[in-house]
Amino acid sequence: MEFLKRFKPDLTISSPGRINLIGEHTDYNLGYVLPTAIEKIIELKFQKNSTSSACRVYSKDFDKGFEFDLKRISVSTEAWENYVLGVLNEILKRTDKVRGFDCVLESNLPLGSGLSSSAALECGIAFGLNELFDLKLSKMEMVSLSQIAEHTYVGTQCGIMDQFASVMSEAGHVILLDCRSLEHQLIPMKLHPYKIIMLNTGVSHNLATSEYNVRKKECEEGVAIIKEKYPTVESLRDVSEKMLESCKLKMTDIVYRRCHFIINENARVLQAAKALQEGNLEVVGQLLYEAHEGISTWYEVSCAESDFLVEFSKKYIEVLGARQTGGGFGGCTMNIVHEDAVERFVQEISDAYKKRFGIELSPFEVRPSNGTQVI
Ligand code: GLA
C-alpha cells in the first residue's frame, strides 16, 4: 500500500493472545474462567494521517491491506477486516473524536489456534485508537465494545473471557474471573519446576463459529427448561447438578450433556484456582485432564487431533495435565510439563503426531504476561 512508504508511527501497541488454564465455554454461561495473556502478541503501529475520516490498515503477515471511511463503516466480506471494522463501529457510537488514521499490524500469534488472535486484534485496535485520539475509554469499556464487535461484525456470540484476558492480564498471574459480576482476582501462577508447553495441532476445523453458536443455544435451551421448575434460574451458573438431574427427563440427551459439562466445568475452575493458590499442581493437572474429557465427550468441541495429543500426554508422569484450550475443534493443547522432561516429551509427541496425522506439530512455551499495553 502506498502509505507504507511514508509511514511514521506515533504509537505502538502490543496486544496479546491468551491461554485459559481451565473453564471452557463457561463465560457465556456466566460462570468462572481462569485465563491469562501470553507473550504471543499482535503489534499494532498507528499514525494519524491528517484526514478527517480516511483510514488504512495493513497486515504484514497477510501482506494485505484495506481502506475505509469512518463515515461509511459496514460489514466486510473479508473476515479479518471485520475485527477492525466491528470495533470502529462500536467506538463511533461512543465518541466523535476519531479522525483518519493508518495502522500496520504484525503478529507472532498463530491464527485460529485457540489463543484468541481475534480478541487481541479487536482490543489492540480499541486500545490504540483510545491512546491516539485520547478517547478516555476505560479498560472495561474497551473489553466490552470489543466483545460486542465480535457478536455484530464477526458473528461469534462469544463470552467476555478473551477480551477481558487480553486487556486485564498481569504478568505472572492468571485471572479468576466471575463472568456474571465481572469481579476478578489475580492468582500467582507459580509453576516451577513445571512449564506450560503449548502444542499447536495445526488444524482449525471450520466448525468453530457455527458449532460455537449452537452450543450457546443448547445451553440456553437447558436454562429455559430448568427455569420452568426453578424460576429464579437465569443461567447455568445458578444450576446445581441436583437441579439438572431433576429436569433431565424434560430435555434432550444433548442438552442434558451440555448442561452437565458446564456445571462440572464451573466447579473445576474453582477447584483449580484453590489448588493453584495452595501450590498443589498435581490437582491442577488432574483437573485439566478431567476438563478435556468433558470437552471431548460431553460438550463435543474437541477433535481427533487434540484428543490424540491429550491421550499421548497421559503416558508421562512428568506431564501433570493437558487439555485443548479455547473455543475448540483444534488449535492448541496446553500441557503442564516438568522442565527436565520438556525436550524429550516434545520430541516424542511431535514424532507420534507426525506419524499419525502427517502434520508437523508446533510446540512453544508460554508464560503468563501483561495485557494490552503501549510499547
Ligand atoms: C472462544 C470465545 C470465548 C470462550 C471460549 C471457550 O475463545 O471467544 O468467549 O467462550 O471460546 O471457553
Coordinates of C-alpha atoms and ligand atoms in Angstrom, one line a residue:
M1 CA 0.0 0.0 0.0
E2 CA 1.2 3.5 -0.9
F3 CA 1.1 4.9 2.6
L4 CA 3.6 2.4 3.9
K5 CA 6.4 4.4 2.2
R6 CA 5.8 7.3 4.4
F7 CA 4.6 5.5 7.5
K8 CA 6.0 7.1 10.7
P9 CA 4.0 5.6 13.6
D10 CA 3.0 7.9 16.5
L11 CA 2.2 4.9 18.7
T12 CA 2.9 1.1 19.1
I13 CA 0.6 -1.2 20.9
S14 CA 1.3 -4.8 22.0
S15 CA -1.9 -6.8 22.2
P16 CA -1.6 -10.4 23.5
G17 CA -3.3 -13.7 22.9
R18 CA -4.3 -15.7 25.9
I19 CA -4.4 -19.2 27.3
N20 CA -7.2 -20.3 29.6
L21 CA -5.9 -22.6 32.3
I22 CA -9.4 -24.1 32.8
G23 CA -13.1 -23.1 32.3
E24 CA -14.1 -23.6 28.7
H25 CA -17.5 -22.3 27.4
T26 CA -18.3 -21.2 31.0
D27 CA -18.0 -17.5 30.2
Y28 CA -21.3 -17.1 28.2
N29 CA -23.0 -19.3 30.8
L30 CA -22.0 -16.6 33.3
G31 CA -19.6 -18.9 35.2
Y32 CA -15.9 -18.8 36.0
V33 CA -12.8 -18.8 33.9
L34 CA -9.0 -18.8 34.7
P35 CA -7.2 -17.2 31.7
T36 CA -4.1 -15.1 31.3
A37 CA -2.4 -13.3 28.4
I38 CA 0.7 -14.8 26.9
E39 CA 3.8 -13.3 25.2
K40 CA 2.5 -14.2 21.7
I41 CA 1.2 -10.8 20.5
I42 CA -0.1 -8.7 17.7
E43 CA 1.9 -5.5 17.4
L44 CA -0.2 -2.5 16.1
K45 CA 1.5 0.7 14.9
F46 CA -0.7 3.7 14.4
Q47 CA -0.3 7.2 12.9
K48 CA -2.8 10.0 12.4
N49 CA -3.0 10.8 8.7
S50 CA -4.5 14.3 8.9
T51 CA -7.6 13.4 7.0
S52 CA -11.0 13.7 8.7
S53 CA -12.2 10.1 8.0
A54 CA -9.9 8.1 5.6
C55 CA -8.4 5.0 7.3
R56 CA -5.9 2.4 6.0
V57 CA -5.0 -0.8 7.7
Y58 CA -2.2 -3.1 6.5
S59 CA -1.3 -6.6 7.8
K60 CA 2.3 -7.5 7.3
D61 CA 1.5 -11.2 7.9
F62 CA -1.2 -11.4 5.2
D63 CA 0.6 -8.8 3.0
K64 CA -2.8 -7.3 2.6
G65 CA -4.5 -4.1 3.5
F66 CA -7.8 -2.3 3.2
E67 CA -9.1 1.2 3.2
F68 CA -12.3 2.5 4.7
D69 CA -14.1 5.7 5.5
L70 CA -15.2 6.4 9.1
K71 CA -18.5 7.8 7.7
R72 CA -19.4 4.6 6.0
I73 CA -18.5 1.6 8.1
S74 CA -20.1 -1.7 7.3
V75 CA -19.5 -5.4 7.4
S76 CA -16.9 -6.7 5.0
T77 CA -16.8 -9.9 3.0
E78 CA -13.1 -10.3 4.2
A79 CA -13.4 -12.0 7.6
W80 CA -10.3 -10.4 9.2
E81 CA -11.4 -6.9 8.3
N82 CA -14.4 -7.3 10.4
Y83 CA -12.4 -7.4 13.6
V84 CA -11.2 -3.9 12.9
L85 CA -14.5 -2.6 11.4
G86 CA -16.6 -4.0 14.2
V87 CA -14.5 -2.2 16.8
L88 CA -14.7 1.1 14.9
N89 CA -18.4 0.7 14.6
E90 CA -18.7 0.4 18.3
I91 CA -16.2 3.2 19.1
L92 CA -18.0 5.6 16.8
K93 CA -21.2 5.1 18.7
R94 CA -19.5 6.3 21.8
T95 CA -17.4 9.2 20.6
D96 CA -16.9 11.7 17.7
K97 CA -13.2 12.2 18.4
V98 CA -11.8 9.6 16.0
R99 CA -10.2 11.0 12.7
G100 CA -8.4 9.4 9.8
F101 CA -5.6 7.0 10.8
D102 CA -3.2 4.4 9.4
C103 CA -2.4 1.2 11.1
V104 CA 0.1 -1.6 10.4
L105 CA -0.3 -5.0 12.1
E106 CA 2.4 -7.6 12.7
S107 CA 1.8 -10.8 14.6
N108 CA 3.6 -13.8 16.1
L109 CA 0.3 -15.1 17.4
P110 CA -0.8 -18.1 15.4
L111 CA -4.3 -17.5 13.9
G112 CA -7.2 -19.9 14.6
S113 CA -5.2 -21.8 17.2
G114 CA -7.4 -21.2 20.2
L115 CA -5.2 -18.4 21.5
S116 CA -7.6 -15.7 20.8
S117 CA -6.0 -13.8 18.0
S118 CA -9.4 -12.2 17.3
A119 CA -9.7 -10.6 20.7
A120 CA -6.0 -9.5 20.5
L121 CA -6.8 -7.6 17.3
E122 CA -10.1 -6.1 18.5
C123 CA -8.6 -5.0 21.8
G124 CA -5.4 -3.7 20.1
I125 CA -7.4 -1.5 17.8
A126 CA -9.6 -0.2 20.6
F127 CA -6.6 0.4 22.9
G128 CA -4.6 2.1 20.1
L129 CA -7.4 4.4 19.0
N130 CA -8.1 5.3 22.6
E131 CA -4.5 6.4 23.0
L132 CA -4.1 8.1 19.6
F133 CA -7.3 10.2 19.9
D134 CA -7.4 10.4 23.7
L135 CA -10.9 8.9 23.7
K136 CA -10.9 8.4 27.5
L137 CA -12.5 4.9 27.3
S138 CA -11.9 2.8 30.3
K139 CA -10.3 -0.6 30.0
M140 CA -13.6 -2.3 30.8
E141 CA -15.4 -0.3 28.0
M142 CA -12.7 -1.4 25.5
V143 CA -13.2 -5.0 26.7
S144 CA -17.0 -4.8 26.3
L145 CA -17.1 -3.0 23.0
S146 CA -14.6 -5.5 21.5
Q147 CA -16.9 -8.3 22.6
I148 CA -19.9 -6.6 21.0
A149 CA -17.9 -6.2 17.8
E150 CA -17.3 -9.9 17.7
H151 CA -21.1 -10.5 18.0
T152 CA -22.2 -8.0 15.5
Y153 CA -19.4 -7.9 12.8
V154 CA -17.7 -11.3 13.1
G155 CA -20.8 -13.4 14.1
T156 CA -19.5 -15.4 17.0
Q157 CA -21.7 -15.0 20.1
C158 CA -18.7 -15.2 22.3
G159 CA -18.4 -14.6 26.0
I160 CA -16.2 -12.0 27.7
M161 CA -13.2 -14.1 28.6
D162 CA -10.9 -13.5 25.6
Q163 CA -11.2 -9.7 25.5
F164 CA -11.0 -9.5 29.3
A165 CA -7.8 -11.6 29.4
S166 CA -6.2 -9.7 26.5
V167 CA -6.7 -6.3 28.3
M168 CA -6.6 -7.0 32.0
S169 CA -3.9 -9.7 32.5
E170 CA -0.8 -9.1 34.6
A171 CA 2.5 -11.0 34.2
G172 CA 2.9 -14.0 36.4
H173 CA -0.8 -14.4 37.2
V174 CA -3.9 -16.0 36.0
I175 CA -7.2 -14.2 36.4
L176 CA -10.0 -15.9 38.3
L177 CA -12.9 -14.1 36.6
D178 CA -16.6 -14.3 37.6
C179 CA -18.2 -13.7 34.2
R180 CA -21.5 -12.7 35.9
S181 CA -20.3 -10.0 38.2
L182 CA -17.0 -9.4 36.4
E183 CA -15.3 -9.5 39.8
H184 CA -11.8 -10.8 39.4
Q185 CA -8.8 -11.9 41.4
L186 CA -5.2 -12.3 40.2
I187 CA -3.8 -15.6 41.3
P188 CA 0.0 -16.0 41.1
M189 CA 0.8 -18.8 38.7
K190 CA 3.8 -20.5 40.4
L191 CA 4.7 -23.4 38.3
H192 CA 8.4 -24.1 39.0
P193 CA 9.7 -26.7 38.1
Y194 CA 6.9 -27.1 35.6
K195 CA 6.4 -25.2 32.4
I196 CA 3.4 -24.6 30.2
I197 CA 4.0 -26.2 26.8
M198 CA 1.5 -25.5 24.0
L199 CA 1.2 -27.9 21.2
N200 CA -0.3 -26.4 18.1
T201 CA -2.3 -29.1 16.3
G202 CA -2.1 -27.1 13.1
V203 CA -5.7 -27.7 12.5
S204 CA -8.7 -25.4 13.0
H205 CA -11.8 -27.2 11.9
N206 CA -14.4 -24.9 10.2
L207 CA -17.0 -25.8 12.8
A208 CA -15.6 -23.2 15.2
T209 CA -18.1 -20.4 14.6
S210 CA -21.2 -22.3 13.7
E211 CA -20.9 -25.0 16.4
Y212 CA -19.9 -22.4 19.0
N213 CA -23.2 -20.6 18.5
V214 CA -25.1 -24.0 18.5
R215 CA -23.5 -24.8 21.9
K216 CA -24.6 -21.5 23.2
K217 CA -28.2 -22.1 22.0
E218 CA -28.2 -25.6 23.6
C219 CA -27.2 -24.2 26.9
E220 CA -30.0 -21.6 26.7
E221 CA -32.4 -24.3 25.9
G222 CA -31.3 -26.1 29.0
V223 CA -31.8 -23.0 31.1
A224 CA -35.3 -22.4 29.7
I225 CA -36.3 -25.9 30.8
I226 CA -34.7 -25.7 34.2
K227 CA -36.3 -22.3 34.7
E228 CA -39.8 -23.8 34.4
K229 CA -39.1 -25.7 37.7
Y230 CA -36.8 -23.2 39.3
P231 CA -38.0 -19.7 38.2
T232 CA -35.0 -17.8 39.7
V233 CA -32.5 -19.5 37.4
E234 CA -31.0 -17.0 34.9
S235 CA -28.1 -19.0 33.6
L236 CA -26.3 -22.4 34.1
R237 CA -24.3 -20.6 36.8
D238 CA -27.4 -20.8 39.0
V239 CA -27.9 -24.6 38.5
S240 CA -26.6 -27.4 40.7
E241 CA -26.2 -31.0 39.5
K242 CA -29.2 -32.0 41.6
M243 CA -31.4 -29.4 39.9
L244 CA -30.2 -30.5 36.5
E245 CA -30.9 -34.2 37.3
S246 CA -34.4 -33.3 38.4
C247 CA -35.1 -31.8 35.0
K248 CA -33.2 -34.5 33.0
L249 CA -36.3 -36.2 31.6
K250 CA -37.7 -32.9 30.2
M251 CA -34.7 -32.3 27.9
T252 CA -32.9 -34.0 25.0
D253 CA -29.9 -36.0 25.8
I254 CA -27.7 -33.5 24.0
V255 CA -29.0 -30.5 26.0
Y256 CA -28.5 -32.5 29.2
R257 CA -24.9 -33.3 28.3
R258 CA -24.1 -29.7 27.5
C259 CA -25.5 -28.5 30.8
H260 CA -23.8 -31.3 32.7
F261 CA -20.5 -30.3 31.3
I262 CA -20.9 -26.6 32.1
I263 CA -21.9 -27.2 35.7
N264 CA -18.9 -29.5 36.3
E265 CA -16.5 -27.2 34.4
N266 CA -17.5 -24.3 36.7
A267 CA -16.8 -26.4 39.7
R268 CA -13.4 -27.4 38.3
V269 CA -12.4 -23.8 37.8
L270 CA -12.9 -23.0 41.5
Q271 CA -11.1 -26.2 42.5
A272 CA -8.2 -25.4 40.2
A273 CA -7.9 -21.8 41.5
K274 CA -7.8 -23.1 45.1
A275 CA -5.2 -25.8 44.2
L276 CA -3.1 -23.2 42.4
Q277 CA -3.1 -21.0 45.4
E278 CA -2.1 -23.9 47.6
G279 CA 0.7 -24.8 45.2
N280 CA -0.9 -28.2 44.5
L281 CA 0.0 -28.6 40.9
E282 CA -0.9 -32.3 40.8
V283 CA -4.5 -31.4 41.4
V284 CA -4.5 -28.7 38.8
G285 CA -3.1 -31.1 36.3
Q286 CA -5.7 -33.8 37.1
L287 CA -8.4 -31.2 36.6
L288 CA -7.0 -30.3 33.2
Y289 CA -7.3 -34.0 32.2
E290 CA -10.9 -34.1 33.5
A291 CA -11.8 -30.9 31.7
H292 CA -10.5 -32.3 28.4
E293 CA -12.6 -35.4 28.9
G294 CA -15.6 -33.1 29.4
I295 CA -14.8 -31.0 26.3
S296 CA -14.4 -34.1 24.2
T297 CA -17.2 -36.4 25.3
W298 CA -19.9 -34.2 27.0
Y299 CA -19.5 -30.9 25.2
E300 CA -18.1 -32.3 22.0
V301 CA -15.9 -29.4 20.9
S302 CA -12.7 -31.4 20.6
C303 CA -11.4 -33.3 17.6
A304 CA -9.2 -36.3 16.8
E305 CA -6.0 -34.3 16.7
S306 CA -6.5 -32.7 20.2
D307 CA -7.7 -36.0 21.7
F308 CA -4.7 -37.8 20.4
L309 CA -2.3 -35.3 21.9
V310 CA -4.0 -35.3 25.3
E311 CA -4.1 -39.1 25.4
F312 CA -0.4 -39.2 24.5
S313 CA 0.5 -36.8 27.3
K314 CA -1.1 -39.1 29.8
K315 CA 1.7 -41.6 29.3
Y316 CA 4.2 -39.3 31.0
I317 CA 4.4 -38.9 34.8
E318 CA 6.3 -35.7 34.1
V319 CA 3.2 -34.2 32.5
L320 CA 0.8 -33.3 35.2
G321 CA -2.1 -32.5 32.9
A322 CA -3.2 -31.5 29.4
R323 CA -6.2 -30.3 27.6
Q324 CA -7.3 -28.4 24.5
T325 CA -7.6 -24.7 25.1
G326 CA -10.0 -22.2 23.6
G327 CA -13.2 -22.4 21.6
G328 CA -12.5 -25.9 20.2
F329 CA -12.2 -28.1 17.2
G330 CA -8.4 -27.9 17.1
G331 CA -6.0 -25.2 17.9
C332 CA -3.6 -25.9 20.8
T333 CA -3.4 -28.3 23.7
M334 CA -1.9 -26.9 26.9
N335 CA 0.4 -29.2 28.8
I336 CA 2.0 -28.8 32.3
V337 CA 5.4 -30.5 31.8
H338 CA 8.3 -30.9 34.2
E339 CA 11.2 -28.8 32.9
D340 CA 13.6 -31.8 32.8
A341 CA 11.2 -33.7 30.5
V342 CA 10.2 -30.9 28.1
E343 CA 12.7 -31.7 25.4
R344 CA 12.0 -35.5 25.4
F345 CA 8.3 -35.0 25.6
V346 CA 8.1 -32.5 22.8
Q347 CA 10.3 -34.7 20.5
E348 CA 8.4 -37.9 21.2
I349 CA 4.9 -36.4 20.9
S350 CA 5.9 -34.5 17.7
D351 CA 7.1 -37.7 16.1
A352 CA 4.0 -39.6 17.1
Y353 CA 1.7 -36.8 15.8
K354 CA 3.6 -36.6 12.5
K355 CA 3.2 -40.4 12.1
R356 CA -0.5 -40.3 12.9
F357 CA -1.7 -37.2 11.1
G358 CA 1.2 -36.3 8.8
I359 CA 1.3 -32.8 10.4
E360 CA 4.3 -31.0 11.9
L361 CA 3.4 -30.2 15.5
S362 CA 4.4 -26.6 16.6
P363 CA 5.4 -26.6 20.3
F364 CA 6.1 -23.5 22.2
E365 CA 6.4 -22.4 25.9
V366 CA 4.1 -19.7 27.3
R367 CA 4.3 -17.6 30.4
P368 CA 1.5 -15.5 32.0
S369 CA 2.0 -12.0 30.7
N370 CA 0.8 -8.4 30.7
G371 CA -2.4 -7.4 28.9
T372 CA -2.6 -4.9 26.1
Q373 CA -0.1 -2.0 26.5
V374 CA 1.7 0.8 24.8
I375 CA 5.3 -0.1 24.0
Ligands
GLA1 C1 -13.8 -18.6 22.5 C2 -14.7 -17.5 22.9 C3 -14.7 -17.3 24.5 C4 -15.0 -18.6 25.2 C5 -14.1 -19.7 24.6 C6 -14.4 -21.1 25.2 O1 -12.5 -18.4 22.7 O2 -14.3 -16.3 22.3 O3 -15.6 -16.3 24.8 O4 -16.3 -18.9 25.2 O5 -14.2 -19.8 23.2 O6 -14.2 -21.1 26.5

